[in-house]
PDB file of C-alpha atoms in Angstrom:
ATOM      1  CA  MET A   1      40.947   8.587  49.632  1.00 97.00           C
ATOM      2  CA  TRP A   2      40.466   8.748  53.390  1.00 98.00           C
ATOM      3  CA  HIS A   3      38.056  10.776  55.514  1.00 97.00           C
ATOM      4  CA  GLN A   4      36.268  10.315  58.821  1.00 96.00           C
ATOM      5  CA  ASN A   5      33.353   8.553  57.139  1.00 96.00           C
ATOM      6  CA  SER A   6      35.724   5.974  55.617  1.00 97.00           C
ATOM      7  CA  SER A   7      35.021   2.492  56.955  1.00 96.00           C
ATOM      8  CA  GLY A   8      37.014   1.795  60.115  1.00 94.00           C
ATOM      9  CA  ILE A   9      38.139   5.382  60.716  1.00 96.00           C
ATOM     10  CA  LYS A  10      37.454   6.725  64.177  1.00 96.00           C
ATOM     11  CA  GLY A  11      35.322   9.836  64.474  1.00 95.00           C
ATOM     12  CA  SER A  12      32.823  11.087  61.908  1.00 95.00           C
ATOM     13  CA  ALA A  13      32.976  13.724  59.200  1.00 96.00           C
ATOM     14  CA  GLU A  14      31.525  17.005  60.455  1.00 96.00           C
ATOM     15  CA  GLU A  15      31.336  20.500  59.021  1.00 97.00           C
ATOM     16  CA  GLY A  16      34.587  22.404  59.497  1.00 95.00           C
ATOM     17  CA  ASP A  17      36.640  19.554  61.036  1.00 97.00           C
ATOM     18  CA  PHE A  18      39.577  20.194  58.639  1.00 98.00           C
ATOM     19  CA  PHE A  19      40.633  16.517  58.469  1.00 98.00           C
ATOM     20  CA  GLY A  20      44.063  16.593  56.802  1.00 98.00           C
ATOM     21  CA  SER A  21      45.014  20.124  57.842  1.00 97.00           C
ATOM     22  CA  SER A  22      48.421  18.738  58.865  1.00 98.00           C
ATOM     23  CA  LEU A  23      50.218  15.478  58.100  1.00 98.00           C
ATOM     24  CA  ALA A  24      53.252  13.559  59.317  1.00 98.00           C
ATOM     25  CA  ALA A  25      54.585  10.155  58.246  1.00 98.00           C
ATOM     26  CA  GLY A  26      56.646   7.800  60.384  1.00 98.00           C
ATOM     27  CA  ASP A  27      56.965   4.165  61.388  1.00 98.00           C
ATOM     28  CA  PHE A  28      55.210   4.399  64.743  1.00 98.00           C
ATOM     29  CA  ASN A  29      55.073   0.625  65.378  1.00 98.00           C
ATOM     30  CA  GLY A  30      58.495  -0.319  64.015  1.00 98.00           C
ATOM     31  CA  ASP A  31      57.211  -2.835  61.459  1.00 97.00           C
ATOM     32  CA  GLY A  32      59.160  -1.324  58.566  1.00 98.00           C
ATOM     33  CA  LYS A  33      56.079   0.278  56.992  1.00 98.00           C
ATOM     34  CA  ASP A  34      55.424   3.981  57.407  1.00 98.00           C
ATOM     35  CA  ASP A  35      52.207   5.151  59.033  1.00 98.00           C
ATOM     36  CA  LEU A  36      50.327   8.429  58.586  1.00 98.00           C
ATOM     37  CA  ALA A  37      49.253  10.895  61.289  1.00 98.00           C
ATOM     38  CA  ILE A  38      46.419  13.156  60.151  1.00 98.00           C
ATOM     39  CA  GLY A  39      45.586  16.398  61.926  1.00 98.00           C
ATOM     40  CA  VAL A  40      41.911  17.213  62.476  1.00 98.00           C
ATOM     41  CA  GLU A  41      42.543  20.545  64.112  1.00 97.00           C
ATOM     42  CA  LEU A  42      38.906  21.623  64.505  1.00 97.00           C
ATOM     43  CA  GLU A  43      37.523  18.261  65.631  1.00 98.00           C
ATOM     44  CA  ASP A  44      34.930  18.665  68.377  1.00 97.00           C
ATOM     45  CA  ILE A  45      35.574  16.460  71.405  1.00 97.00           C
ATOM     46  CA  GLY A  46      32.099  15.816  72.766  1.00 96.00           C
ATOM     47  CA  SER A  47      30.622  19.275  73.252  1.00 96.00           C
ATOM     48  CA  ILE A  48      34.041  20.985  73.181  1.00 97.00           C
ATOM     49  CA  ASN A  49      34.216  22.898  69.904  1.00 97.00           C
ATOM     50  CA  GLY A  50      37.489  22.971  67.984  1.00 97.00           C
ATOM     51  CA  ALA A  51      39.514  21.061  70.561  1.00 98.00           C
ATOM     52  CA  GLY A  52      41.285  19.122  67.813  1.00 98.00           C
ATOM     53  CA  ALA A  53      42.395  15.547  67.284  1.00 98.00           C
ATOM     54  CA  VAL A  54      44.794  13.334  65.326  1.00 98.00           C
ATOM     55  CA  ASN A  55      43.893  10.158  63.427  1.00 98.00           C
ATOM     56  CA  VAL A  56      46.625   7.608  62.721  1.00 98.00           C
ATOM     57  CA  LEU A  57      46.461   5.139  59.809  1.00 98.00           C
ATOM     58  CA  HIS A  58      48.967   2.298  59.771  1.00 98.00           C
ATOM     59  CA  GLY A  59      50.950   1.068  56.815  1.00 98.00           C
ATOM     60  CA  SER A  60      50.653  -2.450  55.431  1.00 97.00           C
ATOM     61  CA  SER A  61      51.834  -4.441  52.430  1.00 97.00           C
ATOM     62  CA  ASN A  62      48.817  -3.012  50.594  1.00 96.00           C
ATOM     63  CA  GLY A  63      49.326   0.565  51.723  1.00 98.00           C
ATOM     64  CA  LEU A  64      47.524   2.472  54.462  1.00 98.00           C
ATOM     65  CA  THR A  65      44.761   0.608  56.251  1.00 97.00           C
ATOM     66  CA  ALA A  66      42.043   1.476  58.752  1.00 96.00           C
ATOM     67  CA  ASN A  67      42.936  -1.652  60.743  1.00 95.00           C
ATOM     68  CA  GLY A  68      44.125  -0.446  64.144  1.00 94.00           C
ATOM     69  CA  ASP A  69      43.261   3.177  63.356  1.00 95.00           C
ATOM     70  CA  GLN A  70      44.003   5.401  66.343  1.00 98.00           C
ATOM     71  CA  MET A  71      42.472   8.711  67.345  1.00 98.00           C
ATOM     72  CA  TRP A  72      44.233  10.945  69.839  1.00 98.00           C
ATOM     73  CA  HIS A  73      43.139  14.133  71.599  1.00 98.00           C
ATOM     74  CA  GLN A  74      43.736  15.784  74.953  1.00 98.00           C
ATOM     75  CA  ASN A  75      40.915  13.845  76.591  1.00 98.00           C
ATOM     76  CA  SER A  76      42.457  10.520  75.506  1.00 98.00           C
ATOM     77  CA  SER A  77      43.491   8.428  78.495  1.00 97.00           C
ATOM     78  CA  GLY A  78      47.018   9.275  79.637  1.00 95.00           C
ATOM     79  CA  ILE A  79      47.447  12.385  77.476  1.00 97.00           C
ATOM     80  CA  LYS A  80      48.636  15.460  79.342  1.00 97.00           C
ATOM     81  CA  GLY A  81      46.423  18.523  79.278  1.00 96.00           C
ATOM     82  CA  SER A  82      42.701  18.566  78.646  1.00 97.00           C
ATOM     83  CA  ALA A  83      40.587  19.270  75.583  1.00 98.00           C
ATOM     84  CA  GLU A  84      39.394  22.867  75.564  1.00 97.00           C
ATOM     85  CA  GLU A  85      37.499  24.937  73.036  1.00 97.00           C
ATOM     86  CA  GLY A  86      39.751  26.229  70.276  1.00 97.00           C
ATOM     87  CA  ASP A  87      42.957  24.437  71.372  1.00 98.00           C
ATOM     88  CA  PHE A  88      43.598  23.172  67.820  1.00 98.00           C
ATOM     89  CA  PHE A  89      45.357  19.945  68.915  1.00 98.00           C
ATOM     90  CA  GLY A  90      46.920  18.588  65.724  1.00 98.00           C
ATOM     91  CA  SER A  91      47.345  21.946  63.998  1.00 98.00           C
ATOM     92  CA  SER A  92      50.975  20.970  63.327  1.00 98.00           C
ATOM     93  CA  LEU A  93      52.609  17.535  63.317  1.00 98.00           C
ATOM     94  CA  ALA A  94      56.134  16.127  63.048  1.00 99.00           C
ATOM     95  CA  ALA A  95      57.432  12.574  63.372  1.00 98.00           C
ATOM     96  CA  GLY A  96      60.877  11.338  64.438  1.00 98.00           C
ATOM     97  CA  ASP A  97      62.639   8.908  66.743  1.00 98.00           C
ATOM     98  CA  PHE A  98      63.300  11.100  69.773  1.00 98.00           C
ATOM     99  CA  ASN A  99      64.416   8.263  72.099  1.00 98.00           C
ATOM    100  CA  GLY A 100      66.358   6.148  69.589  1.00 98.00           C
ATOM    101  CA  ASP A 101      64.336   2.959  70.089  1.00 98.00           C
ATOM    102  CA  GLY A 102      63.772   2.383  66.362  1.00 98.00           C
ATOM    103  CA  LYS A 103      60.123   3.462  66.476  1.00 98.00           C
ATOM    104  CA  ASP A 104      59.046   6.915  65.400  1.00 98.00           C
ATOM    105  CA  ASP A 105      57.326   9.257  67.833  1.00 98.00           C
ATOM    106  CA  LEU A 106      54.861  12.063  67.111  1.00 98.00           C
ATOM    107  CA  ALA A 107      54.982  15.712  68.160  1.00 99.00           C
ATOM    108  CA  VAL A 108      51.570  17.390  68.111  1.00 98.00           C
ATOM    109  CA  GLY A 109      51.200  21.153  68.094  1.00 98.00           C
ATOM    110  CA  VAL A 110      48.451  22.652  70.261  1.00 98.00           C
ATOM    111  CA  PHE A 111      49.171  26.250  69.361  1.00 97.00           C
ATOM    112  CA  SER A 112      46.130  27.765  71.087  1.00 98.00           C
ATOM    113  CA  GLU A 113      46.563  25.859  74.358  1.00 98.00           C
ATOM    114  CA  ASP A 114      46.059  28.046  77.426  1.00 98.00           C
ATOM    115  CA  ILE A 115      48.807  27.680  80.054  1.00 98.00           C
ATOM    116  CA  GLY A 116      47.046  28.391  83.318  1.00 96.00           C
ATOM    117  CA  SER A 117      45.400  31.771  82.796  1.00 97.00           C
ATOM    118  CA  ILE A 118      47.654  32.642  79.824  1.00 98.00           C
ATOM    119  CA  ILE A 119      45.443  32.549  76.735  1.00 98.00           C
ATOM    120  CA  ASP A 120      46.796  30.937  73.537  1.00 98.00           C
ATOM    121  CA  ALA A 121      50.317  30.525  74.909  1.00 98.00           C
ATOM    122  CA  GLY A 122      50.565  27.214  73.050  1.00 98.00           C
ATOM    123  CA  ALA A 123      51.998  23.789  73.785  1.00 98.00           C
ATOM    124  CA  VAL A 124      53.291  20.602  72.167  1.00 98.00           C
ATOM    125  CA  ASN A 125      52.259  17.068  73.131  1.00 98.00           C
ATOM    126  CA  VAL A 126      54.633  14.197  72.330  1.00 98.00           C
ATOM    127  CA  LEU A 127      53.412  10.615  71.872  1.00 98.00           C
ATOM    128  CA  TYR A 128      55.977   7.828  71.772  1.00 98.00           C
ATOM    129  CA  GLY A 129      55.990   4.829  69.440  1.00 98.00           C
ATOM    130  CA  SER A 130      55.739   1.204  70.550  1.00 98.00           C
ATOM    131  CA  ASN A 131      55.231  -2.231  69.018  1.00 97.00           C
ATOM    132  CA  SER A 132      51.508  -1.480  68.959  1.00 96.00           C
ATOM    133  CA  GLY A 133      51.883   2.041  67.550  1.00 98.00           C
ATOM    134  CA  LEU A 134      51.669   5.387  69.332  1.00 98.00           C
ATOM    135  CA  THR A 135      51.019   5.138  73.049  1.00 98.00           C
ATOM    136  CA  ALA A 136      50.227   7.525  75.883  1.00 97.00           C
ATOM    137  CA  ASN A 137      52.967   5.887  77.984  1.00 97.00           C
ATOM    138  CA  GLY A 138      55.606   8.528  78.654  1.00 96.00           C
ATOM    139  CA  ASN A 139      53.524  11.228  76.952  1.00 97.00           C
ATOM    140  CA  GLN A 140      55.129  14.661  77.325  1.00 98.00           C
ATOM    141  CA  MET A 141      53.669  18.148  77.182  1.00 98.00           C
ATOM    142  CA  TRP A 142      56.011  21.073  76.509  1.00 98.00           C
ATOM    143  CA  HIS A 143      55.413  24.822  76.705  1.00 98.00           C
ATOM    144  CA  GLN A 144      57.445  27.894  77.574  1.00 98.00           C
ATOM    145  CA  ASP A 145      56.760  27.546  81.292  1.00 98.00           C
ATOM    146  CA  SER A 146      58.134  23.972  81.275  1.00 98.00           C
ATOM    147  CA  PRO A 147      61.326  23.719  83.367  1.00 97.00           C
ATOM    148  CA  GLY A 148      64.425  24.412  81.293  1.00 97.00           C
ATOM    149  CA  ILE A 149      62.629  25.915  78.295  1.00 97.00           C
ATOM    150  CA  LYS A 150      63.927  29.334  77.239  1.00 95.00           C
ATOM    151  CA  GLY A 151      61.450  32.207  77.241  1.00 95.00           C
ATOM    152  CA  SER A 152      58.173  32.290  79.116  1.00 96.00           C
ATOM    153  CA  ALA A 153      54.567  31.566  78.228  1.00 97.00           C
ATOM    154  CA  GLU A 154      52.764  34.737  77.179  1.00 97.00           C
ATOM    155  CA  GLU A 155      49.349  35.442  75.721  1.00 97.00           C
ATOM    156  CA  GLY A 156      49.202  34.784  71.991  1.00 98.00           C
ATOM    157  CA  ASP A 157      52.687  33.266  71.678  1.00 98.00           C
ATOM    158  CA  ASN A 158      51.279  30.206  69.859  1.00 98.00           C
ATOM    159  CA  PHE A 159      54.128  27.889  70.898  1.00 98.00           C
ATOM    160  CA  GLY A 160      53.892  24.882  68.569  1.00 98.00           C
ATOM    161  CA  SER A 161      52.558  26.749  65.561  1.00 98.00           C
ATOM    162  CA  SER A 162      55.060  24.846  63.406  1.00 98.00           C
ATOM    163  CA  LEU A 163      57.252  21.784  63.974  1.00 98.00           C
ATOM    164  CA  VAL A 164      60.289  20.252  62.254  1.00 98.00           C
ATOM    165  CA  VAL A 165      62.280  17.137  63.178  1.00 98.00           C
ATOM    166  CA  GLU A 166      65.965  16.542  62.394  1.00 98.00           C
ATOM    167  CA  ASP A 167      69.095  15.264  64.155  1.00 98.00           C
ATOM    168  CA  PHE A 168      70.634  18.708  64.581  1.00 98.00           C
ATOM    169  CA  ASN A 169      73.610  17.578  66.692  1.00 98.00           C
ATOM    170  CA  PHE A 170      74.225  14.267  64.876  1.00 97.00           C
ATOM    171  CA  ASP A 171      74.045  12.138  68.032  1.00 98.00           C
ATOM    172  CA  GLY A 172      71.642   9.551  66.607  1.00 97.00           C
ATOM    173  CA  TYR A 173      68.546  10.968  68.321  1.00 98.00           C
ATOM    174  CA  ASP A 174      66.060  13.125  66.464  1.00 98.00           C
ATOM    175  CA  ASP A 175      65.485  16.631  67.835  1.00 98.00           C
ATOM    176  CA  LEU A 176      62.458  18.926  67.597  1.00 98.00           C
ATOM    177  CA  ALA A 177      62.318  22.537  66.399  1.00 98.00           C
ATOM    178  CA  ILE A 178      59.226  24.380  67.649  1.00 98.00           C
ATOM    179  CA  GLY A 179      57.963  27.572  66.030  1.00 98.00           C
ATOM    180  CA  ILE A 180      56.558  30.331  68.262  1.00 98.00           C
ATOM    181  CA  ILE A 181      55.113  32.777  65.756  1.00 98.00           C
ATOM    182  CA  GLY A 182      53.657  35.187  68.325  1.00 98.00           C
ATOM    183  CA  GLU A 183      56.742  35.478  70.535  1.00 97.00           C
ATOM    184  CA  ASP A 184      57.631  39.081  71.323  1.00 96.00           C
ATOM    185  CA  GLY A 185      61.264  40.121  70.924  1.00 93.00           C
ATOM    186  CA  GLY A 186      61.627  42.640  73.716  1.00 92.00           C
ATOM    187  CA  SER A 187      59.287  45.472  72.744  1.00 95.00           C
ATOM    188  CA  ILE A 188      58.833  44.050  69.223  1.00 97.00           C
ATOM    189  CA  GLU A 189      55.422  42.392  69.152  1.00 96.00           C
ATOM    190  CA  ASP A 190      55.012  39.020  67.416  1.00 97.00           C
ATOM    191  CA  ALA A 191      58.601  38.970  66.153  1.00 97.00           C
ATOM    192  CA  GLY A 192      58.614  35.178  66.521  1.00 98.00           C
ATOM    193  CA  SER A 193      61.203  32.666  67.660  1.00 98.00           C
ATOM    194  CA  VAL A 194      62.138  28.974  67.599  1.00 98.00           C
ATOM    195  CA  VAL A 195      62.919  26.642  70.508  1.00 98.00           C
ATOM    196  CA  ILE A 196      64.942  23.439  69.995  1.00 98.00           C
ATOM    197  CA  LEU A 197      64.419  20.366  72.186  1.00 98.00           C
ATOM    198  CA  PHE A 198      67.051  17.653  71.904  1.00 98.00           C
ATOM    199  CA  GLY A 199      66.455  13.919  71.760  1.00 98.00           C
ATOM    200  CA  SER A 200      68.011  11.459  74.196  1.00 98.00           C
ATOM    201  CA  GLY A 201      67.617   7.903  75.447  1.00 98.00           C
ATOM    202  CA  LEU A 202      64.847   9.313  77.649  1.00 97.00           C
ATOM    203  CA  GLY A 203      63.128  11.125  74.796  1.00 98.00           C
ATOM    204  CA  LEU A 204      62.997  14.886  74.332  1.00 98.00           C
ATOM    205  CA  ILE A 205      64.717  16.876  77.068  1.00 98.00           C
ATOM    206  CA  ALA A 206      65.152  20.551  77.861  1.00 95.00           C
TER     207      ALA A 206
END
């Protein structure tokens, strides 16, 4: 049983953190043992309420271990975006090998991310795997105002509200389906939609 007061786990258990609100498993360091990403969607980052975070526990011959535990949020060094109140970083998670290097990567939903002045448009951060686990190197941040992404960022779209990984075009690279539950369909409010980003040797591309 793991929580933020478990020995070796980064962060500390606080009222309303929602540790475990989302989960994704993948081999982020390529050692043949699956690791576990744990969403803490209402984690406070300093004085920023509900910014959200993700803890990562690594697999071992004895199961998950706190050794090398990682904690990621939008104020982590190298991560695109910045922690803001009510972003809910980690509200959805999905793991897959987007760049085909044999190490799983992690997509992190930030469904209440503001894009400029557009409130709760939503975004997805992508962390790539390495021999030492997830890294900020090559971190990506996607939203509907990213070049090449269909649609446009609008208030309350909640881009990244759900995530699924699969190799949809059978090219050997995992792809990412992104739910946008608040997307309007013409004059139909909150009809919802899904955007697909495809994997490549460079990672996810539009």
